């Protein structure tokens, strides 16, 4: 998607765009310019779903801008329905220009990047009996919708609809991925694509740790109130 795609909302329902194909593994990027000259915005810009389950979202408001990154909530008994959530403040103004949001998904990692900077690496720990999404298709779409009941500090801040319409633009969507057809991946058991075996090098890992230390405002791995019987097992793994 080389040209800019507008998305606007005055009240629900949501506005959205989506590629038609489902992918099984891949690298996806999209640039967004979100919600200019408003008091408070609903959720955006990138929402990725794995079989209909939220992966990544961003919110913007007059009281500060944050990006909320979620890993996968897979409907399997071993995961107990947990949403493995982290939240970050953005270190830039997303309304000032287009910014790029990326997801790299291969058999060993799901890496989330904002303007080229890694902020989350969800690793494959299936060897430790922790589920990882390497056998399910995913679709990526972006939407502008009303999430004031939970997105803005747990719903404490409400959308000022007198400032509508809210506008956002998207451009430069790119997906280099294995397509999912008839219940199987086009990549089979492997791929020659560079992203298929990619992982963060030591420099990128250190940068990710710095971003987490500076901008992370919530981490499910430290939320003992949410998990009174003990934190999820991957929280103790490197």
PDB file of N, CA and C in Angstrom, residues 76-171:
ATOM      1  N   UNK A  76      -6.034 -21.471  24.494  1.00  0.00           N
ATOM      2  CA  UNK A  76      -5.618 -22.830  24.829  1.00  0.00           C
ATOM      3  C   UNK A  76      -5.589 -22.939  26.346  1.00  0.00           C
ATOM      4  N   UNK A  77      -5.903 -24.099  26.868  1.00  0.00           N
ATOM      5  CA  UNK A  77      -6.001 -24.259  28.317  1.00  0.00           C
ATOM      6  C   UNK A  77      -4.668 -24.006  29.007  1.00  0.00           C
ATOM      7  N   UNK A  78      -3.572 -24.240  28.296  1.00  0.00           N
ATOM      8  CA  UNK A  78      -2.260 -24.039  28.905  1.00  0.00           C
ATOM      9  C   UNK A  78      -1.968 -22.569  29.148  1.00  0.00           C
ATOM     10  N   UNK A  79      -2.692 -21.685  28.411  1.00  0.00           N
ATOM     11  CA  UNK A  79      -2.479 -20.254  28.599  1.00  0.00           C
ATOM     12  C   UNK A  79      -3.508 -19.635  29.536  1.00  0.00           C
ATOM     13  N   UNK A  80      -4.561 -20.350  29.852  1.00  0.00           N
ATOM     14  CA  UNK A  80      -5.583 -19.893  30.790  1.00  0.00           C
ATOM     15  C   UNK A  80      -6.167 -18.549  30.381  1.00  0.00           C
ATOM     16  N   UNK A  81      -6.136 -18.240  29.095  1.00  0.00           N
ATOM     17  CA  UNK A  81      -6.737 -17.010  28.616  1.00  0.00           C
ATOM     18  C   UNK A  81      -5.971 -15.748  28.958  1.00  0.00           C
ATOM     19  N   UNK A  82      -4.724 -15.852  29.415  1.00  0.00           N
ATOM     20  CA  UNK A  82      -3.967 -14.675  29.815  1.00  0.00           C
ATOM     21  C   UNK A  82      -3.614 -13.810  28.617  1.00  0.00           C
ATOM     22  N   UNK A  83      -3.686 -12.514  28.803  1.00  0.00           N
ATOM     23  CA  UNK A  83      -3.168 -11.565  27.825  1.00  0.00           C
ATOM     24  C   UNK A  83      -1.814 -11.103  28.337  1.00  0.00           C
ATOM     25  N   UNK A  84      -0.785 -11.378  27.578  1.00  0.00           N
ATOM     26  CA  UNK A  84       0.577 -11.067  28.021  1.00  0.00           C
ATOM     27  C   UNK A  84       0.913  -9.647  27.594  1.00  0.00           C
ATOM     28  N   UNK A  85       0.574  -8.725  28.457  1.00  0.00           N
ATOM     29  CA  UNK A  85       0.545  -7.313  28.093  1.00  0.00           C
ATOM     30  C   UNK A  85       1.732  -6.535  28.640  1.00  0.00           C
ATOM     31  N   UNK A  86       2.238  -5.645  27.792  1.00  0.00           N
ATOM     32  CA  UNK A  86       3.165  -4.610  28.214  1.00  0.00           C
ATOM     33  C   UNK A  86       2.660  -3.287  27.654  1.00  0.00           C
ATOM     34  N   UNK A  87       2.928  -2.199  28.376  1.00  0.00           N
ATOM     35  CA  UNK A  87       2.532  -0.871  27.917  1.00  0.00           C
ATOM     36  C   UNK A  87       3.732   0.054  27.967  1.00  0.00           C
ATOM     37  N   UNK A  88       3.805   0.923  26.964  1.00  0.00           N
ATOM     38  CA  UNK A  88       4.914   1.857  26.858  1.00  0.00           C
ATOM     39  C   UNK A  88       4.392   3.260  26.564  1.00  0.00           C
ATOM     40  N   UNK A  89       5.066   4.271  27.107  1.00  0.00           N
ATOM     41  CA  UNK A  89       4.877   5.621  26.622  1.00  0.00           C
ATOM     42  C   UNK A  89       5.656   5.781  25.326  1.00  0.00           C
ATOM     43  N   UNK A  90       5.066   6.468  24.365  1.00  0.00           N
ATOM     44  CA  UNK A  90       5.813   6.809  23.160  1.00  0.00           C
ATOM     45  C   UNK A  90       6.798   7.928  23.470  1.00  0.00           C
ATOM     46  N   UNK A  91       7.927   7.921  22.814  1.00  0.00           N
ATOM     47  CA  UNK A  91       8.968   8.916  23.028  1.00  0.00           C
ATOM     48  C   UNK A  91       8.943   9.989  21.936  1.00  0.00           C
ATOM     49  N   UNK A  92       7.834  10.044  21.193  1.00  0.00           N
ATOM     50  CA  UNK A  92       7.670  11.051  20.147  1.00  0.00           C
ATOM     51  C   UNK A  92       6.191  11.387  20.041  1.00  0.00           C
ATOM     52  N   UNK A  93       5.890  12.438  19.306  1.00  0.00           N
ATOM     53  CA  UNK A  93       4.508  12.853  19.088  1.00  0.00           C
ATOM     54  C   UNK A  93       3.976  12.154  17.845  1.00  0.00           C
ATOM     55  N   UNK A  94       3.067  11.186  17.981  1.00  0.00           N
ATOM     56  CA  UNK A  94       2.596  10.442  16.810  1.00  0.00           C
ATOM     57  C   UNK A  94       1.713  11.262  15.884  1.00  0.00           C
ATOM     58  N   UNK A  95       1.284  12.450  16.326  1.00  0.00           N
ATOM     59  CA  UNK A  95       0.447  13.285  15.469  1.00  0.00           C
ATOM     60  C   UNK A  95       1.263  14.207  14.578  1.00  0.00           C
ATOM     61  N   UNK A  96       2.586  14.300  14.825  1.00  0.00           N
ATOM     62  CA  UNK A  96       3.395  15.276  14.106  1.00  0.00           C
ATOM     63  C   UNK A  96       3.781  14.819  12.708  1.00  0.00           C
ATOM     64  N   UNK A  97       3.892  13.512  12.497  1.00  0.00           N
ATOM     65  CA  UNK A  97       4.352  12.996  11.213  1.00  0.00           C
ATOM     66  C   UNK A  97       4.002  11.511  11.155  1.00  0.00           C
ATOM     67  N   UNK A  98       4.313  10.889  10.017  1.00  0.00           N
ATOM     68  CA  UNK A  98       4.145   9.444   9.907  1.00  0.00           C
ATOM     69  C   UNK A  98       5.257   8.735  10.678  1.00  0.00           C
ATOM     70  N   UNK A  99       4.895   7.679  11.373  1.00  0.00           N
ATOM     71  CA  UNK A  99       5.852   6.857  12.102  1.00  0.00           C
ATOM     72  C   UNK A  99       5.576   5.395  11.788  1.00  0.00           C
ATOM     73  N   UNK A 100       6.633   4.612  11.780  1.00  0.00           N
ATOM     74  CA  UNK A 100       6.534   3.223  11.335  1.00  0.00           C
ATOM     75  C   UNK A 100       6.440   2.263  12.519  1.00  0.00           C
ATOM     76  N   UNK A 101       5.476   1.351  12.423  1.00  0.00           N
ATOM     77  CA  UNK A 101       5.258   0.310  13.425  1.00  0.00           C
ATOM     78  C   UNK A 101       5.426  -1.038  12.726  1.00  0.00           C
ATOM     79  N   UNK A 102       6.208  -1.928  13.314  1.00  0.00           N
ATOM     80  CA  UNK A 102       6.555  -3.177  12.638  1.00  0.00           C
ATOM     81  C   UNK A 102       6.413  -4.376  13.567  1.00  0.00           C
ATOM     82  N   UNK A 103       6.092  -5.499  12.961  1.00  0.00           N
ATOM     83  CA  UNK A 103       6.064  -6.774  13.673  1.00  0.00           C
ATOM     84  C   UNK A 103       6.834  -7.801  12.856  1.00  0.00           C
ATOM     85  N   UNK A 104       7.818  -8.429  13.478  1.00  0.00           N
ATOM     86  CA  UNK A 104       8.553  -9.534  12.869  1.00  0.00           C
ATOM     87  C   UNK A 104       8.129 -10.813  13.581  1.00  0.00           C
ATOM     88  N   UNK A 105       7.610 -11.747  12.821  1.00  0.00           N
ATOM     89  CA  UNK A 105       7.075 -12.993  13.392  1.00  0.00           C
ATOM     90  C   UNK A 105       7.700 -14.168  12.658  1.00  0.00           C
ATOM     91  N   UNK A 106       8.573 -14.889  13.336  1.00  0.00           N
ATOM     92  CA  UNK A 106       9.173 -16.078  12.734  1.00  0.00           C
ATOM     93  C   UNK A 106       9.044 -17.249  13.716  1.00  0.00           C
ATOM     94  N   UNK A 107       9.560 -18.423  13.401  1.00  0.00           N
ATOM     95  CA  UNK A 107       9.329 -19.578  14.282  1.00  0.00           C
ATOM     96  C   UNK A 107       9.884 -19.448  15.694  1.00  0.00           C
ATOM     97  N   UNK A 108      10.786 -18.496  15.928  1.00  0.00           N
ATOM     98  CA  UNK A 108      11.415 -18.392  17.243  1.00  0.00           C
ATOM     99  C   UNK A 108      11.097 -17.104  17.993  1.00  0.00           C
ATOM    100  N   UNK A 109      10.611 -16.083  17.288  1.00  0.00           N
ATOM    101  CA  UNK A 109      10.411 -14.784  17.924  1.00  0.00           C
ATOM    102  C   UNK A 109       9.198 -14.069  17.344  1.00  0.00           C
ATOM    103  N   UNK A 110       8.563 -13.257  18.174  1.00  0.00           N
ATOM    104  CA  UNK A 110       7.664 -12.202  17.706  1.00  0.00           C
ATOM    105  C   UNK A 110       8.246 -10.904  18.249  1.00  0.00           C
ATOM    106  N   UNK A 111       8.783 -10.083  17.349  1.00  0.00           N
ATOM    107  CA  UNK A 111       9.483  -8.864  17.741  1.00  0.00           C
ATOM    108  C   UNK A 111       8.654  -7.659  17.323  1.00  0.00           C
ATOM    109  N   UNK A 112       8.383  -6.766  18.268  1.00  0.00           N
ATOM    110  CA  UNK A 112       7.633  -5.540  18.011  1.00  0.00           C
ATOM    111  C   UNK A 112       8.613  -4.378  17.929  1.00  0.00           C
ATOM    112  N   UNK A 113       8.470  -3.553  16.893  1.00  0.00           N
ATOM    113  CA  UNK A 113       9.355  -2.412  16.694  1.00  0.00           C
ATOM    114  C   UNK A 113       8.546  -1.156  16.414  1.00  0.00           C
ATOM    115  N   UNK A 114       9.002  -0.051  16.963  1.00  0.00           N
ATOM    116  CA  UNK A 114       8.404   1.254  16.714  1.00  0.00           C
ATOM    117  C   UNK A 114       9.504   2.155  16.180  1.00  0.00           C
ATOM    118  N   UNK A 115       9.269   2.754  15.036  1.00  0.00           N
ATOM    119  CA  UNK A 115      10.261   3.543  14.295  1.00  0.00           C
ATOM    120  C   UNK A 115      11.615   2.826  14.251  1.00  0.00           C
ATOM    121  N   UNK A 116      11.579   1.554  13.989  1.00  0.00           N
ATOM    122  CA  UNK A 116      12.791   0.767  13.824  1.00  0.00           C
ATOM    123  C   UNK A 116      13.455   0.325  15.108  1.00  0.00           C
ATOM    124  N   UNK A 117      12.902   0.698  16.244  1.00  0.00           N
ATOM    125  CA  UNK A 117      13.497   0.361  17.531  1.00  0.00           C
ATOM    126  C   UNK A 117      12.736  -0.797  18.175  1.00  0.00           C
ATOM    127  N   UNK A 118      13.415  -1.885  18.518  1.00  0.00           N
ATOM    128  CA  UNK A 118      12.716  -3.011  19.157  1.00  0.00           C
ATOM    129  C   UNK A 118      12.316  -2.662  20.580  1.00  0.00           C
ATOM    130  N   UNK A 119      11.075  -2.984  20.945  1.00  0.00           N
ATOM    131  CA  UNK A 119      10.632  -2.743  22.311  1.00  0.00           C
ATOM    132  C   UNK A 119      10.092  -4.002  22.982  1.00  0.00           C
ATOM    133  N   UNK A 120       9.902  -5.059  22.198  1.00  0.00           N
ATOM    134  CA  UNK A 120       9.379  -6.306  22.778  1.00  0.00           C
ATOM    135  C   UNK A 120       9.833  -7.489  21.940  1.00  0.00           C
ATOM    136  N   UNK A 121      10.281  -8.543  22.599  1.00  0.00           N
ATOM    137  CA  UNK A 121      10.665  -9.783  21.932  1.00  0.00           C
ATOM    138  C   UNK A 121      10.002 -10.933  22.681  1.00  0.00           C
ATOM    139  N   UNK A 122       8.936 -11.479  22.079  1.00  0.00           N
ATOM    140  CA  UNK A 122       8.243 -12.622  22.670  1.00  0.00           C
ATOM    141  C   UNK A 122       8.835 -13.880  22.061  1.00  0.00           C
ATOM    142  N   UNK A 123       9.516 -14.684  22.876  1.00  0.00           N
ATOM    143  CA  UNK A 123      10.306 -15.797  22.374  1.00  0.00           C
ATOM    144  C   UNK A 123       9.530 -17.113  22.407  1.00  0.00           C
ATOM    145  N   UNK A 124       9.973 -18.017  21.572  1.00  0.00           N
ATOM    146  CA  UNK A 124       9.399 -19.356  21.520  1.00  0.00           C
ATOM    147  C   UNK A 124       9.997 -20.200  22.647  1.00  0.00           C
ATOM    148  N   UNK A 125       9.157 -20.508  23.632  1.00  0.00           N
ATOM    149  CA  UNK A 125       9.574 -21.365  24.744  1.00  0.00           C
ATOM    150  C   UNK A 125       8.731 -22.636  24.778  1.00  0.00           C
ATOM    151  N   UNK A 126       8.391 -23.139  23.602  1.00  0.00           N
ATOM    152  CA  UNK A 126       7.586 -24.363  23.560  1.00  0.00           C
ATOM    153  C   UNK A 126       8.318 -25.535  24.210  1.00  0.00           C
ATOM    154  N   UNK A 127       9.641 -25.504  24.196  1.00  0.00           N
ATOM    155  CA  UNK A 127      10.411 -26.566  24.845  1.00  0.00           C
ATOM    156  C   UNK A 127      10.166 -26.591  26.350  1.00  0.00           C
ATOM    157  N   UNK A 128       9.700 -25.455  26.896  1.00  0.00           N
ATOM    158  CA  UNK A 128       9.361 -25.367  28.313  1.00  0.00           C
ATOM    159  C   UNK A 128       7.854 -25.450  28.536  1.00  0.00           C
ATOM    160  N   UNK A 129       7.159 -26.012  27.539  1.00  0.00           N
ATOM    161  CA  UNK A 129       5.707 -26.216  27.623  1.00  0.00           C
ATOM    162  C   UNK A 129       4.938 -24.897  27.694  1.00  0.00           C
ATOM    163  N   UNK A 130       5.464 -23.875  27.015  1.00  0.00           N
ATOM    164  CA  UNK A 130       4.795 -22.578  26.909  1.00  0.00           C
ATOM    165  C   UNK A 130       4.374 -22.386  25.459  1.00  0.00           C
ATOM    166  N   UNK A 131       3.110 -22.168  25.233  1.00  0.00           N
ATOM    167  CA  UNK A 131       2.590 -22.099  23.866  1.00  0.00           C
ATOM    168  C   UNK A 131       3.158 -20.907  23.109  1.00  0.00           C
ATOM    169  N   UNK A 132       3.353 -21.111  21.819  1.00  0.00           N
ATOM    170  CA  UNK A 132       3.872 -20.070  20.931  1.00  0.00           C
ATOM    171  C   UNK A 132       3.127 -20.170  19.605  1.00  0.00           C
ATOM    172  N   UNK A 133       2.738 -19.051  19.001  1.00  0.00           N
ATOM    173  CA  UNK A 133       1.917 -19.071  17.780  1.00  0.00           C
ATOM    174  C   UNK A 133       2.731 -19.304  16.518  1.00  0.00           C
ATOM    175  N   UNK A 134       3.110 -20.529  16.259  1.00  0.00           N
ATOM    176  CA  UNK A 134       3.845 -20.829  15.032  1.00  0.00           C
ATOM    177  C   UNK A 134       3.058 -21.734  14.088  1.00  0.00           C
ATOM    178  N   UNK A 135       1.815 -22.023  14.435  1.00  0.00           N
ATOM    179  CA  UNK A 135       1.005 -22.898  13.590  1.00  0.00           C
ATOM    180  C   UNK A 135      -0.349 -22.279  13.246  1.00  0.00           C
ATOM    181  N   UNK A 136      -0.511 -20.981  13.498  1.00  0.00           N
ATOM    182  CA  UNK A 136      -1.793 -20.335  13.263  1.00  0.00           C
ATOM    183  C   UNK A 136      -1.639 -19.183  12.273  1.00  0.00           C
ATOM    184  N   UNK A 137      -2.658 -18.952  11.441  1.00  0.00           N
ATOM    185  CA  UNK A 137      -2.623 -17.801  10.540  1.00  0.00           C
ATOM    186  C   UNK A 137      -2.943 -16.508  11.281  1.00  0.00           C
ATOM    187  N   UNK A 138      -2.505 -15.383  10.715  1.00  0.00           N
ATOM    188  CA  UNK A 138      -2.738 -14.080  11.308  1.00  0.00           C
ATOM    189  C   UNK A 138      -3.168 -13.123  10.217  1.00  0.00           C
ATOM    190  N   UNK A 139      -4.031 -12.178  10.565  1.00  0.00           N
ATOM    191  CA  UNK A 139      -4.375 -11.089   9.668  1.00  0.00           C
ATOM    192  C   UNK A 139      -4.046  -9.775  10.355  1.00  0.00           C
ATOM    193  N   UNK A 140      -3.614  -8.804   9.577  1.00  0.00           N
ATOM    194  CA  UNK A 140      -3.267  -7.496  10.108  1.00  0.00           C
ATOM    195  C   UNK A 140      -4.272  -6.485   9.595  1.00  0.00           C
ATOM    196  N   UNK A 141      -4.824  -5.701  10.499  1.00  0.00           N
ATOM    197  CA  UNK A 141      -5.636  -4.583  10.058  1.00  0.00           C
ATOM    198  C   UNK A 141      -5.472  -3.428  11.034  1.00  0.00           C
ATOM    199  N   UNK A 142      -5.816  -2.259  10.580  1.00  0.00           N
ATOM    200  CA  UNK A 142      -5.694  -1.064  11.397  1.00  0.00           C
ATOM    201  C   UNK A 142      -7.045  -0.388  11.469  1.00  0.00           C
ATOM    202  N   UNK A 143      -7.397   0.101  12.638  1.00  0.00           N
ATOM    203  CA  UNK A 143      -8.722   0.684  12.786  1.00  0.00           C
ATOM    204  C   UNK A 143      -8.710   1.860  13.754  1.00  0.00           C
ATOM    205  N   UNK A 144      -9.695   2.706  13.594  1.00  0.00           N
ATOM    206  CA  UNK A 144      -9.941   3.835  14.482  1.00  0.00           C
ATOM    207  C   UNK A 144     -11.307   3.607  15.113  1.00  0.00           C
ATOM    208  N   UNK A 145     -11.343   3.477  16.427  1.00  0.00           N
ATOM    209  CA  UNK A 145     -12.598   3.117  17.071  1.00  0.00           C
ATOM    210  C   UNK A 145     -12.623   3.623  18.508  1.00  0.00           C
ATOM    211  N   UNK A 146     -13.786   3.605  19.092  1.00  0.00           N
ATOM    212  CA  UNK A 146     -14.000   4.129  20.433  1.00  0.00           C
ATOM    213  C   UNK A 146     -13.654   3.073  21.474  1.00  0.00           C
ATOM    214  N   UNK A 147     -12.585   3.323  22.222  1.00  0.00           N
ATOM    215  CA  UNK A 147     -12.179   2.385  23.273  1.00  0.00           C
ATOM    216  C   UNK A 147     -12.053   3.103  24.607  1.00  0.00           C
ATOM    217  N   UNK A 148     -12.877   4.140  24.803  1.00  0.00           N
ATOM    218  CA  UNK A 148     -12.722   4.968  25.991  1.00  0.00           C
ATOM    219  C   UNK A 148     -13.063   4.240  27.287  1.00  0.00           C
ATOM    220  N   UNK A 149     -13.757   3.112  27.193  1.00  0.00           N
ATOM    221  CA  UNK A 149     -14.123   2.412  28.418  1.00  0.00           C
ATOM    222  C   UNK A 149     -12.969   1.640  29.031  1.00  0.00           C
ATOM    223  N   UNK A 150     -11.843   1.493  28.308  1.00  0.00           N
ATOM    224  CA  UNK A 150     -10.725   0.750  28.878  1.00  0.00           C
ATOM    225  C   UNK A 150      -9.352   1.268  28.453  1.00  0.00           C
ATOM    226  N   UNK A 151      -9.242   1.934  27.290  1.00  0.00           N
ATOM    227  CA  UNK A 151      -7.914   2.239  26.751  1.00  0.00           C
ATOM    228  C   UNK A 151      -7.236   3.391  27.475  1.00  0.00           C
ATOM    229  N   UNK A 152      -7.974   4.377  27.917  1.00  0.00           N
ATOM    230  CA  UNK A 152      -7.378   5.572  28.501  1.00  0.00           C
ATOM    231  C   UNK A 152      -7.371   5.479  30.016  1.00  0.00           C
ATOM    232  N   UNK A 153      -6.258   4.956  30.515  1.00  0.00           N
ATOM    233  CA  UNK A 153      -6.081   4.794  31.960  1.00  0.00           C
ATOM    234  C   UNK A 153      -7.259   4.052  32.584  1.00  0.00           C
ATOM    235  N   UNK A 154      -7.594   2.934  31.949  1.00  0.00           N
ATOM    236  CA  UNK A 154      -8.680   2.108  32.458  1.00  0.00           C
ATOM    237  C   UNK A 154     -10.044   2.740  32.328  1.00  0.00           C
ATOM    238  N   UNK A 155     -10.182   3.670  31.373  1.00  0.00           N
ATOM    239  CA  UNK A 155     -11.469   4.310  31.148  1.00  0.00           C
ATOM    240  C   UNK A 155     -11.706   5.551  31.981  1.00  0.00           C
ATOM    241  N   UNK A 156     -10.678   6.032  32.694  1.00  0.00           N
ATOM    242  CA  UNK A 156     -10.844   7.218  33.529  1.00  0.00           C
ATOM    243  C   UNK A 156     -11.027   8.482  32.698  1.00  0.00           C
ATOM    244  N   UNK A 157     -10.392   8.516  31.515  1.00  0.00           N
ATOM    245  CA  UNK A 157     -10.484   9.679  30.640  1.00  0.00           C
ATOM    246  C   UNK A 157     -11.413   9.345  29.483  1.00  0.00           C
ATOM    247  N   UNK A 158     -12.419  10.171  29.268  1.00  0.00           N
ATOM    248  CA  UNK A 158     -13.401   9.906  28.236  1.00  0.00           C
ATOM    249  C   UNK A 158     -13.115  10.725  26.977  1.00  0.00           C
ATOM    250  N   UNK A 159     -13.572  10.208  25.853  1.00  0.00           N
ATOM    251  CA  UNK A 159     -13.403  10.881  24.580  1.00  0.00           C
ATOM    252  C   UNK A 159     -14.276  12.130  24.522  1.00  0.00           C
ATOM    253  N   UNK A 160     -13.700  13.234  24.081  1.00  0.00           N
ATOM    254  CA  UNK A 160     -14.450  14.470  23.873  1.00  0.00           C
ATOM    255  C   UNK A 160     -14.937  14.489  22.435  1.00  0.00           C
ATOM    256  N   UNK A 161     -16.155  14.035  22.214  1.00  0.00           N
ATOM    257  CA  UNK A 161     -16.671  13.897  20.856  1.00  0.00           C
ATOM    258  C   UNK A 161     -17.000  15.234  20.215  1.00  0.00           C
ATOM    259  N   UNK A 162     -16.948  16.321  20.985  1.00  0.00           N
ATOM    260  CA  UNK A 162     -17.158  17.631  20.364  1.00  0.00           C
ATOM    261  C   UNK A 162     -15.981  18.015  19.480  1.00  0.00           C
ATOM    262  N   UNK A 163     -14.850  17.303  19.640  1.00  0.00           N
ATOM    263  CA  UNK A 163     -13.671  17.567  18.820  1.00  0.00           C
ATOM    264  C   UNK A 163     -13.669  16.751  17.531  1.00  0.00           C
ATOM    265  N   UNK A 164     -14.685  15.919  17.317  1.00  0.00           N
ATOM    266  CA  UNK A 164     -14.763  15.090  16.108  1.00  0.00           C
ATOM    267  C   UNK A 164     -14.937  15.981  14.874  1.00  0.00           C
ATOM    268  N   UNK A 165     -14.573  15.498  13.668  1.00  0.00           N
ATOM    269  CA  UNK A 165     -14.135  14.124  13.396  1.00  0.00           C
ATOM    270  C   UNK A 165     -12.669  13.899  13.737  1.00  0.00           C
ATOM    271  N   UNK A 166     -12.332  12.667  14.094  1.00  0.00           N
ATOM    272  CA  UNK A 166     -10.966  12.260  14.340  1.00  0.00           C
ATOM    273  C   UNK A 166     -10.416  11.628  13.069  1.00  0.00           C
ATOM    274  N   UNK A 167      -9.213  11.993  12.709  1.00  0.00           N
ATOM    275  CA  UNK A 167      -8.634  11.541  11.449  1.00  0.00           C
ATOM    276  C   UNK A 167      -7.271  10.903  11.668  1.00  0.00           C
ATOM    277  N   UNK A 168      -6.995   9.888  10.901  1.00  0.00           N
ATOM    278  CA  UNK A 168      -5.688   9.239  10.896  1.00  0.00           C
ATOM    279  C   UNK A 168      -5.384   8.813   9.471  1.00  0.00           C
ATOM    280  N   UNK A 169      -4.108   8.769   9.135  1.00  0.00           N
ATOM    281  CA  UNK A 169      -3.698   8.333   7.801  1.00  0.00           C
ATOM    282  C   UNK A 169      -2.642   7.253   7.932  1.00  0.00           C
ATOM    283  N   UNK A 170      -2.636   6.346   6.968  1.00  0.00           N
ATOM    284  CA  UNK A 170      -1.715   5.220   6.960  1.00  0.00           C
ATOM    285  C   UNK A 170      -1.076   5.131   5.582  1.00  0.00           C
ATOM    286  N   UNK A 171       0.182   4.776   5.543  1.00  0.00           N
ATOM    287  CA  UNK A 171       0.846   4.619   4.255  1.00  0.00           C
ATOM    288  C   UNK A 171       1.985   3.616   4.399  1.00  0.00           C
TER     289      UNK A 171
END
